[in-house]
């Protein structure tokens, strides 16, 4: 485990990194974690990913995995569904976020799966058991209710979210460029010690 993984609280590691129930977040040294981000418990963050200002990632009671080059923008909250559900027989849901995923400002991501290349807009909410496939897009402010699937090339919007239309090739190309942009920006912030 690197010193960054062991560091409880604010400091040179970036962000406030806390263990809980014997699990300490594991963060790749190339990831950018903003000083005001809070990361707790069984969380793994991959290379060149970024967790921006005011985010909370709470991995208590289940696991949270975030791939490479994923950007989690300011004010986002990510949580999961506990494995212990009071004896009702369920295991809960982990939160699984792939590579090259973009999560817009102030989103709420809860116990769901965002596959490689998924896009979630600002202030959107994706709930338990939902899946956003790679190349799928959740519009700003949308509410994706439990166990829904946003398929590749689909734009879902509204509350509750529904399929609005198919994305154009230009739209897919535009949002695919967001993850590399944020990986570059995160590297610049990290180099400047921000």
mmCIF file of C-alpha atoms in Angstrom:
data_model
loop_
_atom_site.group_PDB
_atom_site.id
_atom_site.type_symbol
_atom_site.label_atom_id
_atom_site.label_comp_id
_atom_site.label_asym_id
_atom_site.label_seq_id
_atom_site.Cartn_x
_atom_site.Cartn_y
_atom_site.Cartn_z
ATOM 1 C CA UNK A 1 0.000 0.000 0.000
ATOM 2 C CA UNK A 2 1.356 3.430 -0.891
ATOM 3 C CA UNK A 3 1.510 6.299 1.627
ATOM 4 C CA UNK A 4 -1.389 7.856 -0.270
ATOM 5 C CA UNK A 5 -3.545 4.806 0.450
ATOM 6 C CA UNK A 6 -2.702 4.919 4.152
ATOM 7 C CA UNK A 7 -3.200 8.640 4.646
ATOM 8 C CA UNK A 8 -6.216 9.441 6.855
ATOM 9 C CA UNK A 9 -7.383 13.002 6.371
ATOM 10 C CA UNK A 10 -6.254 16.048 4.421
ATOM 11 C CA UNK A 11 -2.696 16.602 3.337
ATOM 12 C CA UNK A 12 -0.246 16.082 0.516
ATOM 13 C CA UNK A 13 -2.098 12.988 -0.749
ATOM 14 C CA UNK A 14 -4.968 15.212 -1.905
ATOM 15 C CA UNK A 15 -8.465 14.920 -0.572
ATOM 16 C CA UNK A 16 -9.623 13.466 2.690
ATOM 17 C CA UNK A 17 -9.009 9.720 2.512
ATOM 18 C CA UNK A 18 -10.463 7.625 5.333
ATOM 19 C CA UNK A 19 -10.531 3.906 6.138
ATOM 20 C CA UNK A 20 -13.712 2.315 7.470
ATOM 21 C CA UNK A 21 -14.417 -1.254 8.639
ATOM 22 C CA UNK A 22 -10.865 -2.285 7.763
ATOM 23 C CA UNK A 23 -11.009 -0.981 4.174
ATOM 24 C CA UNK A 24 -8.742 1.851 3.048
ATOM 25 C CA UNK A 25 -9.277 3.508 -0.352
ATOM 26 C CA UNK A 26 -6.716 2.468 -2.964
ATOM 27 C CA UNK A 27 -5.936 5.299 -5.343
ATOM 28 C CA UNK A 28 -3.554 5.087 -8.273
ATOM 29 C CA UNK A 29 -0.731 7.614 -7.826
ATOM 30 C CA UNK A 30 -1.534 9.190 -11.200
ATOM 31 C CA UNK A 31 -5.124 10.026 -10.196
ATOM 32 C CA UNK A 32 -6.020 13.593 -9.219
ATOM 33 C CA UNK A 33 -7.973 13.897 -5.987
ATOM 34 C CA UNK A 34 -9.013 17.477 -5.180
ATOM 35 C CA UNK A 35 -8.211 18.662 -1.640
ATOM 36 C CA UNK A 36 -11.904 18.948 -0.686
ATOM 37 C CA UNK A 37 -12.916 15.526 -2.024
ATOM 38 C CA UNK A 38 -13.788 12.853 0.561
ATOM 39 C CA UNK A 39 -13.099 9.178 -0.195
ATOM 40 C CA UNK A 40 -14.057 6.551 2.368
ATOM 41 C CA UNK A 41 -13.723 2.777 2.621
ATOM 42 C CA UNK A 42 -13.644 0.076 -0.041
ATOM 43 C CA UNK A 43 -12.952 2.345 -3.012
ATOM 44 C CA UNK A 44 -10.457 1.723 -5.824
ATOM 45 C CA UNK A 45 -9.632 4.526 -8.286
ATOM 46 C CA UNK A 46 -7.652 3.769 -11.439
ATOM 47 C CA UNK A 47 -4.906 5.599 -13.329
ATOM 48 C CA UNK A 48 -5.385 9.150 -14.599
ATOM 49 C CA UNK A 49 -8.868 9.431 -13.122
ATOM 50 C CA UNK A 50 -10.002 12.599 -11.366
ATOM 51 C CA UNK A 51 -12.233 13.319 -8.401
ATOM 52 C CA UNK A 52 -12.938 17.042 -8.294
ATOM 53 C CA UNK A 53 -13.784 19.551 -5.570
ATOM 54 C CA UNK A 54 -16.538 18.745 -3.097
ATOM 55 C CA UNK A 55 -17.119 15.145 -4.204
ATOM 56 C CA UNK A 56 -17.979 12.396 -1.708
ATOM 57 C CA UNK A 57 -17.260 8.741 -2.542
ATOM 58 C CA UNK A 58 -18.433 6.535 0.322
ATOM 59 C CA UNK A 59 -17.584 2.850 0.011
ATOM 60 C CA UNK A 60 -18.994 1.459 3.240
ATOM 61 C CA UNK A 61 -20.754 -1.903 3.328
ATOM 62 C CA UNK A 62 -20.036 -2.857 -0.282
ATOM 63 C CA UNK A 63 -17.428 -2.031 -2.904
ATOM 64 C CA UNK A 64 -16.855 0.853 -5.286
ATOM 65 C CA UNK A 65 -14.576 0.494 -8.291
ATOM 66 C CA UNK A 66 -13.612 3.313 -10.656
ATOM 67 C CA UNK A 67 -11.537 2.655 -13.758
ATOM 68 C CA UNK A 68 -8.918 4.646 -15.652
ATOM 69 C CA UNK A 69 -9.322 8.187 -17.048
ATOM 70 C CA UNK A 70 -12.748 8.610 -15.460
ATOM 71 C CA UNK A 71 -13.719 12.097 -14.329
ATOM 72 C CA UNK A 72 -16.032 12.702 -11.393
ATOM 73 C CA UNK A 73 -16.836 16.377 -11.465
ATOM 74 C CA UNK A 74 -17.377 18.840 -8.640
ATOM 75 C CA UNK A 75 -20.060 18.177 -6.033
ATOM 76 C CA UNK A 76 -20.869 14.622 -7.107
ATOM 77 C CA UNK A 77 -21.933 12.033 -4.504
ATOM 78 C CA UNK A 78 -21.291 8.326 -5.119
ATOM 79 C CA UNK A 79 -22.534 5.633 -2.745
ATOM 80 C CA UNK A 80 -23.675 1.996 -2.874
ATOM 81 C CA UNK A 81 -26.259 -0.330 -1.398
ATOM 82 C CA UNK A 82 -25.173 -2.256 1.668
ATOM 83 C CA UNK A 83 -24.752 -6.015 1.512
ATOM 84 C CA UNK A 84 -26.455 -6.327 4.900
ATOM 85 C CA UNK A 85 -30.127 -5.707 4.154
ATOM 86 C CA UNK A 86 -31.584 -6.799 7.486
ATOM 87 C CA UNK A 87 -31.918 -10.475 6.585
ATOM 88 C CA UNK A 88 -34.162 -10.012 3.546
ATOM 89 C CA UNK A 89 -31.891 -12.218 1.444
ATOM 90 C CA UNK A 90 -30.354 -9.599 -0.883
ATOM 91 C CA UNK A 91 -26.720 -8.665 -1.276
ATOM 92 C CA UNK A 92 -27.187 -5.044 -2.205
ATOM 93 C CA UNK A 93 -25.399 -3.459 -5.134
ATOM 94 C CA UNK A 94 -21.821 -2.337 -5.534
ATOM 95 C CA UNK A 95 -21.022 0.745 -7.566
ATOM 96 C CA UNK A 96 -18.977 -0.091 -10.649
ATOM 97 C CA UNK A 97 -17.687 2.710 -12.862
ATOM 98 C CA UNK A 98 -15.556 1.804 -15.870
ATOM 99 C CA UNK A 99 -12.825 3.527 -17.854
ATOM 100 C CA UNK A 100 -13.278 6.858 -19.664
ATOM 101 C CA UNK A 101 -16.553 7.665 -17.901
ATOM 102 C CA UNK A 102 -17.696 11.258 -17.494
ATOM 103 C CA UNK A 103 -19.876 12.192 -14.521
ATOM 104 C CA UNK A 104 -21.033 15.820 -14.578
ATOM 105 C CA UNK A 105 -21.155 18.296 -11.724
ATOM 106 C CA UNK A 106 -23.410 17.491 -8.747
ATOM 107 C CA UNK A 107 -24.549 14.091 -10.018
ATOM 108 C CA UNK A 108 -25.802 11.379 -7.649
ATOM 109 C CA UNK A 109 -24.560 7.883 -8.505
ATOM 110 C CA UNK A 110 -25.997 5.163 -6.260
ATOM 111 C CA UNK A 111 -25.348 1.417 -6.397
ATOM 112 C CA UNK A 112 -25.298 1.213 -10.192
ATOM 113 C CA UNK A 113 -22.997 0.379 -13.097
ATOM 114 C CA UNK A 114 -21.543 2.893 -15.531
ATOM 115 C CA UNK A 115 -19.762 0.961 -18.254
ATOM 116 C CA UNK A 116 -16.613 2.111 -20.104
ATOM 117 C CA UNK A 117 -17.339 5.328 -21.999
ATOM 118 C CA UNK A 118 -20.688 6.109 -20.320
ATOM 119 C CA UNK A 119 -21.746 9.744 -19.851
ATOM 120 C CA UNK A 120 -23.867 11.109 -16.984
ATOM 121 C CA UNK A 121 -24.848 14.787 -17.155
ATOM 122 C CA UNK A 122 -24.858 17.444 -14.469
ATOM 123 C CA UNK A 123 -27.291 16.968 -11.559
ATOM 124 C CA UNK A 124 -28.422 13.600 -12.937
ATOM 125 C CA UNK A 125 -29.278 10.732 -10.583
ATOM 126 C CA UNK A 126 -28.621 7.075 -11.463
ATOM 127 C CA UNK A 127 -30.155 4.669 -8.942
ATOM 128 C CA UNK A 128 -29.705 1.129 -7.651
ATOM 129 C CA UNK A 129 -29.203 -1.628 -10.185
ATOM 130 C CA UNK A 130 -29.326 0.717 -13.183
ATOM 131 C CA UNK A 131 -26.797 0.290 -15.982
ATOM 132 C CA UNK A 132 -25.533 2.981 -18.335
ATOM 133 C CA UNK A 133 -23.807 1.211 -21.205
ATOM 134 C CA UNK A 134 -20.698 2.563 -22.909
ATOM 135 C CA UNK A 135 -21.808 5.179 -25.422
ATOM 136 C CA UNK A 136 -25.046 5.748 -23.495
ATOM 137 C CA UNK A 137 -25.894 9.211 -22.196
ATOM 138 C CA UNK A 138 -27.974 10.390 -19.250
ATOM 139 C CA UNK A 139 -29.029 14.011 -19.735
ATOM 140 C CA UNK A 140 -28.475 16.748 -17.180
ATOM 141 C CA UNK A 141 -31.071 16.594 -14.408
ATOM 142 C CA UNK A 142 -32.379 13.153 -15.405
ATOM 143 C CA UNK A 143 -33.513 10.544 -12.855
ATOM 144 C CA UNK A 144 -32.671 6.989 -13.939
ATOM 145 C CA UNK A 145 -34.819 4.804 -11.685
ATOM 146 C CA UNK A 146 -33.724 1.408 -10.296
ATOM 147 C CA UNK A 147 -32.827 -1.427 -12.672
ATOM 148 C CA UNK A 148 -33.204 0.607 -15.890
ATOM 149 C CA UNK A 149 -30.698 0.165 -18.730
ATOM 150 C CA UNK A 150 -29.485 3.067 -20.871
ATOM 151 C CA UNK A 151 -28.154 1.393 -24.000
ATOM 152 C CA UNK A 152 -25.279 2.419 -26.249
ATOM 153 C CA UNK A 153 -26.255 5.336 -28.469
ATOM 154 C CA UNK A 154 -29.316 6.273 -26.391
ATOM 155 C CA UNK A 155 -30.044 9.617 -24.733
ATOM 156 C CA UNK A 156 -32.284 9.341 -21.655
ATOM 157 C CA UNK A 157 -33.839 12.447 -20.128
ATOM 158 C CA UNK A 158 -36.559 13.495 -17.703
ATOM 159 C CA UNK A 159 -37.707 12.511 -14.235
ATOM 160 C CA UNK A 160 -38.218 9.629 -14.307
ATOM 161 C CA UNK A 161 -35.819 9.293 -17.231
ATOM 162 C CA UNK A 162 -37.007 7.708 -20.461
ATOM 163 C CA UNK A 163 -35.458 7.155 -23.846
ATOM 164 C CA UNK A 164 -35.604 10.535 -25.550
ATOM 165 C CA UNK A 165 -33.849 9.644 -28.808
ATOM 166 C CA UNK A 166 -30.793 8.111 -30.393
ATOM 167 C CA UNK A 167 -27.578 10.112 -30.196
ATOM 168 C CA UNK A 168 -26.118 11.445 -33.434
ATOM 169 C CA UNK A 169 -22.617 10.316 -34.439
ATOM 170 C CA UNK A 170 -21.399 13.886 -33.789
ATOM 171 C CA UNK A 171 -22.849 13.899 -30.260
ATOM 172 C CA UNK A 172 -21.200 10.571 -29.489
ATOM 173 C CA UNK A 173 -17.865 11.880 -30.762
ATOM 174 C CA UNK A 174 -18.258 15.089 -28.738
ATOM 175 C CA UNK A 175 -18.943 13.399 -25.418
ATOM 176 C CA UNK A 176 -16.232 10.775 -26.055
ATOM 177 C CA UNK A 177 -13.735 13.659 -26.092
ATOM 178 C CA UNK A 178 -14.658 14.719 -22.538
ATOM 179 C CA UNK A 179 -12.746 11.969 -20.690
ATOM 180 C CA UNK A 180 -9.399 12.712 -22.422
ATOM 181 C CA UNK A 181 -9.919 16.427 -21.793
ATOM 182 C CA UNK A 182 -10.442 15.849 -18.065
ATOM 183 C CA UNK A 183 -7.492 13.430 -17.842
ATOM 184 C CA UNK A 184 -5.276 16.158 -19.294
ATOM 185 C CA UNK A 185 -6.746 18.838 -16.992
ATOM 186 C CA UNK A 186 -6.268 16.567 -13.956
ATOM 187 C CA UNK A 187 -2.604 16.004 -14.889
ATOM 188 C CA UNK A 188 -2.140 19.784 -15.055
ATOM 189 C CA UNK A 189 -3.735 20.283 -11.632
ATOM 190 C CA UNK A 190 -1.662 17.477 -10.135
ATOM 191 C CA UNK A 191 1.553 18.950 -11.607
ATOM 192 C CA UNK A 192 0.720 22.313 -10.026
ATOM 193 C CA UNK A 193 0.062 20.748 -6.634
ATOM 194 C CA UNK A 194 -3.592 21.816 -6.576
#
